mmCIF file of C-alpha atoms in Angstrom:
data_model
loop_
_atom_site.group_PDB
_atom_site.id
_atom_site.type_symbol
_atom_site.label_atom_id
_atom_site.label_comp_id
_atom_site.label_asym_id
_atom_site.label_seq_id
_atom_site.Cartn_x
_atom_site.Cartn_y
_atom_site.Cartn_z
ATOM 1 C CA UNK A 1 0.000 0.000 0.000
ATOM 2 C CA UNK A 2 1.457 3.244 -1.034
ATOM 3 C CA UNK A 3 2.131 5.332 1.902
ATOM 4 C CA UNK A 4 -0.202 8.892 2.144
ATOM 5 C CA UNK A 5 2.448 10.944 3.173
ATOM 6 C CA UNK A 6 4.289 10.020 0.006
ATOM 7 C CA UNK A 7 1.317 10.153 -2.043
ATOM 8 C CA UNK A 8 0.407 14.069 -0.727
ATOM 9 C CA UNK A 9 4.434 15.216 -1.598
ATOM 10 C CA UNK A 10 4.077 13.367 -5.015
ATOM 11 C CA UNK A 11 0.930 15.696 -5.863
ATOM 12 C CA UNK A 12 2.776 18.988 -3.921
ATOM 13 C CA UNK A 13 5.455 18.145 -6.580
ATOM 14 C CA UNK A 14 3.265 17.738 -9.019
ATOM 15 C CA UNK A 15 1.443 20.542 -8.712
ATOM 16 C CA UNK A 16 4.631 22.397 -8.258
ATOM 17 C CA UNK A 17 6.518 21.243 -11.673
ATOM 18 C CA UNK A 18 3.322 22.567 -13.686
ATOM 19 C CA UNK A 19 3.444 26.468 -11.722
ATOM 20 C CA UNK A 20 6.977 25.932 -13.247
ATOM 21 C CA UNK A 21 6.508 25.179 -16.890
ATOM 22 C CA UNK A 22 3.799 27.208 -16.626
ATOM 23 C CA UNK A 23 5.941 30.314 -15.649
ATOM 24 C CA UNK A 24 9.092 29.145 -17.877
ATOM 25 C CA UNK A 25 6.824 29.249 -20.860
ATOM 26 C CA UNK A 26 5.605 32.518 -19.922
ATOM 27 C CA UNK A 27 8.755 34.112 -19.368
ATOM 28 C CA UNK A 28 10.254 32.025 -22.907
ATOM 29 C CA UNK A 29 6.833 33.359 -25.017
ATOM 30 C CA UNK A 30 6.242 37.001 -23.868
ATOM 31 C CA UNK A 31 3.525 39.179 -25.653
ATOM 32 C CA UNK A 32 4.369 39.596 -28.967
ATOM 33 C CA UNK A 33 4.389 44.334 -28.529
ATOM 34 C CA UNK A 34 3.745 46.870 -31.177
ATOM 35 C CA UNK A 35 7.116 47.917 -32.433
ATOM 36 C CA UNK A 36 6.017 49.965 -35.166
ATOM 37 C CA UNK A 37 7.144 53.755 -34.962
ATOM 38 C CA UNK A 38 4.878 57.004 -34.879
ATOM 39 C CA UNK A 39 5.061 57.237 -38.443
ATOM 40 C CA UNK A 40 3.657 53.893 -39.400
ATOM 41 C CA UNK A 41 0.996 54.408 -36.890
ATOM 42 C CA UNK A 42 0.200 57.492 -38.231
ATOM 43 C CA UNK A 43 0.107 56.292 -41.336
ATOM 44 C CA UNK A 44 -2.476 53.330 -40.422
ATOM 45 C CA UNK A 45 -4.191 56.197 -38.703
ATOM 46 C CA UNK A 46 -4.810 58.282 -41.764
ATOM 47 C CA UNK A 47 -5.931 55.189 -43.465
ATOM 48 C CA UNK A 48 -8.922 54.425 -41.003
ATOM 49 C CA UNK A 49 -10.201 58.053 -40.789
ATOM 50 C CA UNK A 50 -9.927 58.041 -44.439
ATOM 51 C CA UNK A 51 -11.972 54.981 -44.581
ATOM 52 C CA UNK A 52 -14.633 56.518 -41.984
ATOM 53 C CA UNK A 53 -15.120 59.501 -43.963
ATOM 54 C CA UNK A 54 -16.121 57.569 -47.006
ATOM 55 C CA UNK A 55 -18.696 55.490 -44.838
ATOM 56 C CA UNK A 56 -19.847 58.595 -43.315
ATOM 57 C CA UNK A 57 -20.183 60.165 -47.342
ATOM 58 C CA UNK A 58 -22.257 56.832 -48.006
ATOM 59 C CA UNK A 59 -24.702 57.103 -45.265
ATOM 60 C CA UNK A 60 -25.114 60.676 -45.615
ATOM 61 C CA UNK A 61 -26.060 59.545 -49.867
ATOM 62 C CA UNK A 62 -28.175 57.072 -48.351
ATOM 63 C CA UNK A 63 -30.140 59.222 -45.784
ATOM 64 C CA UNK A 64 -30.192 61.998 -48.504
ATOM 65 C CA UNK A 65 -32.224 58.826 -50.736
ATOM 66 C CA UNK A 66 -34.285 57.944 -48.219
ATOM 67 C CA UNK A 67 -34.887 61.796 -47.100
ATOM 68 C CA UNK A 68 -35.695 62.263 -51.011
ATOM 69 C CA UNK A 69 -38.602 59.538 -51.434
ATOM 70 C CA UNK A 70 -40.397 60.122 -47.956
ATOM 71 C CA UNK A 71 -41.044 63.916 -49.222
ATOM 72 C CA UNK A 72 -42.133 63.294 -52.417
ATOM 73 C CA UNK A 73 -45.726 62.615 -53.564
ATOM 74 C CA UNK A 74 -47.277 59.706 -55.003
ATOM 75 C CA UNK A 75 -47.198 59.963 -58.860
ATOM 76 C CA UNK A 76 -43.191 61.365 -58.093
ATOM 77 C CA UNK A 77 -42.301 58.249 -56.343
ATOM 78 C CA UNK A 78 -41.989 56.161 -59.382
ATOM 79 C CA UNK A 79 -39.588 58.868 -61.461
ATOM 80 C CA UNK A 80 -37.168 58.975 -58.365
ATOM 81 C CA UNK A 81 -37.369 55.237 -58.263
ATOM 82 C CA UNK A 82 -36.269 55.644 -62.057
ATOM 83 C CA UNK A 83 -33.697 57.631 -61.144
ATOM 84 C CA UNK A 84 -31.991 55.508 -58.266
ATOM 85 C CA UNK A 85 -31.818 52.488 -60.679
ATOM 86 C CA UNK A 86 -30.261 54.845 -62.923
ATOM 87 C CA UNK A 87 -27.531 55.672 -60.657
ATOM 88 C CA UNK A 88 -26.898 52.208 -59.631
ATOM 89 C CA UNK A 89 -26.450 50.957 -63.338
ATOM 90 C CA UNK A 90 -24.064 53.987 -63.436
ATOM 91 C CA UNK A 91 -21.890 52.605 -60.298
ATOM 92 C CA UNK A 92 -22.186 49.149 -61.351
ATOM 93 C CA UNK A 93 -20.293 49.913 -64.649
ATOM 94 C CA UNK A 94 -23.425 48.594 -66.956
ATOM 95 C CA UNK A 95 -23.877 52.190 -69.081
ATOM 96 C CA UNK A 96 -21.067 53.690 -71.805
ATOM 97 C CA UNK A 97 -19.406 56.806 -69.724
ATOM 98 C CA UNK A 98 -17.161 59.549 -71.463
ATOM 99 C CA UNK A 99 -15.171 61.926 -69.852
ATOM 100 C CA UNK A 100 -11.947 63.638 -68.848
ATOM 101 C CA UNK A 101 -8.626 61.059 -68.476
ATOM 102 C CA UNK A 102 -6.330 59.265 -70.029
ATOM 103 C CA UNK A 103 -5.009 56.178 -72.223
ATOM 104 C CA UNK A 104 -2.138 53.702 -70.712
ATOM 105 C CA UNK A 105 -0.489 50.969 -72.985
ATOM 106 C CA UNK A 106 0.828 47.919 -71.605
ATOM 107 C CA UNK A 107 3.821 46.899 -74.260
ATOM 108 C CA UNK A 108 6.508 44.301 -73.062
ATOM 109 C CA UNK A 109 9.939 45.867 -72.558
ATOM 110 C CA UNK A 110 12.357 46.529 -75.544
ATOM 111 C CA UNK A 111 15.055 44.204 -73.665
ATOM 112 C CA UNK A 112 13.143 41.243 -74.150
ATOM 113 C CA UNK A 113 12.041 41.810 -77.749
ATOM 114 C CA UNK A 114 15.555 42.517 -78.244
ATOM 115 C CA UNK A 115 16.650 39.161 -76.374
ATOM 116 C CA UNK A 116 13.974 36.908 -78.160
ATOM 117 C CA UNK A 117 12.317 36.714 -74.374
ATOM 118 C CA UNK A 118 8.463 35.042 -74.760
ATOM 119 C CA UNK A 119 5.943 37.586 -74.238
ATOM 120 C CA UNK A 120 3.727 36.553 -71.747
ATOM 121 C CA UNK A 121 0.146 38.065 -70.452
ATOM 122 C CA UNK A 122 0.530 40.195 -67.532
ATOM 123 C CA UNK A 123 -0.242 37.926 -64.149
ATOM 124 C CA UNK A 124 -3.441 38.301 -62.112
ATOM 125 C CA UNK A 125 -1.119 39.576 -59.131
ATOM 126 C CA UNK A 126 0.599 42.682 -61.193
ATOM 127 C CA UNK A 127 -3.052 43.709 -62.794
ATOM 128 C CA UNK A 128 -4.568 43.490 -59.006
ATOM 129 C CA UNK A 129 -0.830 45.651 -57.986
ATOM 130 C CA UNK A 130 -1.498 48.198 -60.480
ATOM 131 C CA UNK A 131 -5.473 48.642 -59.752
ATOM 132 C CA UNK A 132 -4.662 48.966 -55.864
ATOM 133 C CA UNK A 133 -2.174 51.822 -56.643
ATOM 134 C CA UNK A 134 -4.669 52.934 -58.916
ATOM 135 C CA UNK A 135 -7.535 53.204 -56.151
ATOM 136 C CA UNK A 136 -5.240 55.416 -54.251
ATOM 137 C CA UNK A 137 -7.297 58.100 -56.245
ATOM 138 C CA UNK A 138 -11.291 58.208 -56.232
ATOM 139 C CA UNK A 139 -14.011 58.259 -58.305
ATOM 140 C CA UNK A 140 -11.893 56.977 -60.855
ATOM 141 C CA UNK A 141 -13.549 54.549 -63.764
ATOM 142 C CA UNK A 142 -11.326 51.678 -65.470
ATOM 143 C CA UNK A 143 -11.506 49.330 -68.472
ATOM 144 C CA UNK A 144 -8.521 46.837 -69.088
ATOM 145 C CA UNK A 145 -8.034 45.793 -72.491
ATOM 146 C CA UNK A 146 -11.891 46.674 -73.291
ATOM 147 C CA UNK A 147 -13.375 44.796 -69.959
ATOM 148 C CA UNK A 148 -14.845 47.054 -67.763
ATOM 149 C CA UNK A 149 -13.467 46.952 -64.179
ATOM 150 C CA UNK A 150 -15.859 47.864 -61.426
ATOM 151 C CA UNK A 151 -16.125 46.761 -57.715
ATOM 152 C CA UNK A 152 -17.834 44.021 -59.060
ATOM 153 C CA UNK A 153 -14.731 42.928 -61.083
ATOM 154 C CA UNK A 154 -12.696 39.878 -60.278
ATOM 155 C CA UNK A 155 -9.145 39.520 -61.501
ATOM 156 C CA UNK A 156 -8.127 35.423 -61.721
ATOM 157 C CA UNK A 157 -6.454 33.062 -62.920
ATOM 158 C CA UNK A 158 -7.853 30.804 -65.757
ATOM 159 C CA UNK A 159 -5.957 28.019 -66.957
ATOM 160 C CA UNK A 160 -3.015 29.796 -67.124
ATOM 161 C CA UNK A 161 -4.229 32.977 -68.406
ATOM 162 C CA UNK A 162 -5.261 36.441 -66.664
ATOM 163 C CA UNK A 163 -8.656 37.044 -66.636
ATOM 164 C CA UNK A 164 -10.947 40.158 -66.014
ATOM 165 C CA UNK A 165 -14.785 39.399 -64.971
ATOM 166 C CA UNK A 166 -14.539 36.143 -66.456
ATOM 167 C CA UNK A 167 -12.490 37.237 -70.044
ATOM 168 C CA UNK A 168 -8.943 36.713 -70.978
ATOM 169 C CA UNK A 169 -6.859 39.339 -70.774
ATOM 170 C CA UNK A 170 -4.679 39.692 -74.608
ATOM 171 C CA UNK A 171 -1.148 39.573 -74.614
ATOM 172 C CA UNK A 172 0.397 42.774 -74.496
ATOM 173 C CA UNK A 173 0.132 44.884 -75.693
ATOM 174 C CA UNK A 174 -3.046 45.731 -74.905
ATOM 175 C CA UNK A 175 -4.562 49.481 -73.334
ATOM 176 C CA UNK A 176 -6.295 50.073 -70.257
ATOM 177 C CA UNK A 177 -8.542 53.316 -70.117
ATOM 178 C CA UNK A 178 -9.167 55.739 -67.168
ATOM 179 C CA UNK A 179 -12.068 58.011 -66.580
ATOM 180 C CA UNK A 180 -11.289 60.766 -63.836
ATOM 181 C CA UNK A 181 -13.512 62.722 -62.154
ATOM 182 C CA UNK A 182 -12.333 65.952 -64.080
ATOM 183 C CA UNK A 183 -9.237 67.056 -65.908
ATOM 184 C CA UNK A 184 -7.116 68.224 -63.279
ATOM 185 C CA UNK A 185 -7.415 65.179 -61.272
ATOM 186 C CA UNK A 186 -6.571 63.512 -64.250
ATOM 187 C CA UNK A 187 -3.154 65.472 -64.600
ATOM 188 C CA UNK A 188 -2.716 64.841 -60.852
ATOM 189 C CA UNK A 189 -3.467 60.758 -61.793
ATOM 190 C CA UNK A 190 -1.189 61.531 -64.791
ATOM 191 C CA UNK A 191 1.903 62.902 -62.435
ATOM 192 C CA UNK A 192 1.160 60.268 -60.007
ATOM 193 C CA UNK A 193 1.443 57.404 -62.267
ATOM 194 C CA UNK A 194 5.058 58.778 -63.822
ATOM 195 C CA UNK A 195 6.886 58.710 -60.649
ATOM 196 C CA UNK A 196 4.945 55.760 -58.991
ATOM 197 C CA UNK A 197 7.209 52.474 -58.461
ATOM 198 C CA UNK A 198 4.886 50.124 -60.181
ATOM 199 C CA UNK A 199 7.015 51.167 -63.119
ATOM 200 C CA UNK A 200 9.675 48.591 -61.646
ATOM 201 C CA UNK A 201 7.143 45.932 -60.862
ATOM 202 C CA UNK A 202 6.179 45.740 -64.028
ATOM 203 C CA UNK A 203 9.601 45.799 -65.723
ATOM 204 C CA UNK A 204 10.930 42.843 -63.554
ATOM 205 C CA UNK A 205 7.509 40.728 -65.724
ATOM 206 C CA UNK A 206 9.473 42.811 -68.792
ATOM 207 C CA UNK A 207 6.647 45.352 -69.475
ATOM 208 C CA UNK A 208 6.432 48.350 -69.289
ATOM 209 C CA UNK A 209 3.320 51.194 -68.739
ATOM 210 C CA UNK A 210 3.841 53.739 -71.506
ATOM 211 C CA UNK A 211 1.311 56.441 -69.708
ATOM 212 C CA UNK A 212 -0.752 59.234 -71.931
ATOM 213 C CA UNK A 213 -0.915 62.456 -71.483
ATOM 214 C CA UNK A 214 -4.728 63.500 -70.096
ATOM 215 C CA UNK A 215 -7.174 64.047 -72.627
ATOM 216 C CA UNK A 216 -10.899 65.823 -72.179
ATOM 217 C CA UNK A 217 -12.823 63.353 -73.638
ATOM 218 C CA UNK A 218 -12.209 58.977 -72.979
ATOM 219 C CA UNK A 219 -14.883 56.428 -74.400
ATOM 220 C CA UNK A 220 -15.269 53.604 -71.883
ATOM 221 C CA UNK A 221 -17.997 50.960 -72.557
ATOM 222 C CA UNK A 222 -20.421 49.716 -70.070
ATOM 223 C CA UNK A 223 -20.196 46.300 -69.090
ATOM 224 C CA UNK A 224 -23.052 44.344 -70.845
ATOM 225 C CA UNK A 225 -23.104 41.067 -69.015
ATOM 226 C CA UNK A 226 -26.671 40.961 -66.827
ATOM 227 C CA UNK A 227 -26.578 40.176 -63.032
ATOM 228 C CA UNK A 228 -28.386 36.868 -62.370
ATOM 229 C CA UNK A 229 -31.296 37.546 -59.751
ATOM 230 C CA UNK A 230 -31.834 34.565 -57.585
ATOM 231 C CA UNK A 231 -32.905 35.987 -54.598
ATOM 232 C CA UNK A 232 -35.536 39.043 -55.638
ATOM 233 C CA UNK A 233 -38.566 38.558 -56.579
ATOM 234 C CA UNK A 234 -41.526 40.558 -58.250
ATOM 235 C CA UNK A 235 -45.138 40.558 -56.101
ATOM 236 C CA UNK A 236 -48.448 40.313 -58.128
ATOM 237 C CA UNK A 237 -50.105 44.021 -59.022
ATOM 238 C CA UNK A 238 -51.940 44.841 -55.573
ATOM 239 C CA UNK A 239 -50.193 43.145 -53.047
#
């Protein structure tokens, strides 16, 4: 029979060895601290009240919409109606828009013409670089090689080949077209895009972004492709 004395200093010990290990792994794993400095923070700090101010622009459209159909009468309802699915076709990309901005060309790079280098399509992770940079500026509207790129948009990978809402993207080179609010925030787009560093990104994939100068009047084509409604549906006259 094992002796209860023994028995209690087994479990002190026990119970001692695991405070230990507990402590030792403490002490070996400590809270992983913040060791960014005050720039970077306030950096990430201009990035969320820039992001609050956009939600609080939404709501504020949205209240404005919802401000604008309780005041109006019956036989008005149906033209503002009209009007808001307008505006939504509009941000969904689905209408032709014209307007101030500029042309871009995507050629590959004279070194690897000159070397014999394959040309190969630009990759789903360079296209999704450039449109981040891109989005750095608002309001602006894109097409890439004739596809029209709205939130909407996905950029993948399809059997090898870079594809835009579900098309293949051509081999360079191909253009890309941007629509900017107005012409001098098309010269500031312009400016930007000359001394951004996606220049070198896209000459290590040897291409290169030949960038045109702003012009007051770009072409972009709606995207014609009809959303799939599986979830709305239309009540009988009455109801």
């Amino acid at each position: 029979m094992i002796n209860p004395i023994k028995w209690k200093f087994t479990f002190v010990l026990l119970i001692i060895g695991l405070m230990v290990a507990v402590q030792y792994n403490t002490v070996k794993s400590p809270e992983v601290r913040d060791t960014r400095d005050i720039w970077a923070i306030r950096n990430e700090l201009a990035t969320e009240k820039k992001l609050h101010s956009e939600l609080l622009s939404e709501i504020r459209e949205l209240d404005n919409t919802i401000h604008t159909y309780e005041s109006l009468e019956d036989k008005n309802t149906g033209k503002a109606l009209t009007e808001t699915v307008d505006k939504l076709y509009q941000q969904a990309g689905m209408t032709d828009i014209s307007g101030p901005g500029m042309v871009i060309k995507v050629k590959p790079s004279k070194e690897s013409i000159a070397y014999g280098i394959p040309i190969t399509g630009i990759s789903p992770e360079l296209l999704t670089r450039f449109v981040n940079d891109l989005n750095r500026f608002k309001g602006n509207v894109l097409e890439v090689d004739g596809k029209r790129f709205t939130t909407l948009s996905s950029i993948r990978d399809i059997n090898g080949i870079t594809a835009v809402n579900g098309l293949n993207v051509s081999n360079p080179p191909f253009e890309m077209k941007i629509i900017t609010p107005s012409f001098s925030d098309g010269e500031k787009l312009y400016n930007y895009l000359l001394a951004s560093s996606i220049h070198d990104d896209f000459y290590l994939d040897n291409l290169i972004l030949e960038i045109g100068k702003p012009k007051n009047n770009i072409k972009i084509r709606g995207w014609h492709e009809k959303f799939e409604n599986r979830f709305l549906n239309e009540l009988p006259k009455g109801e």
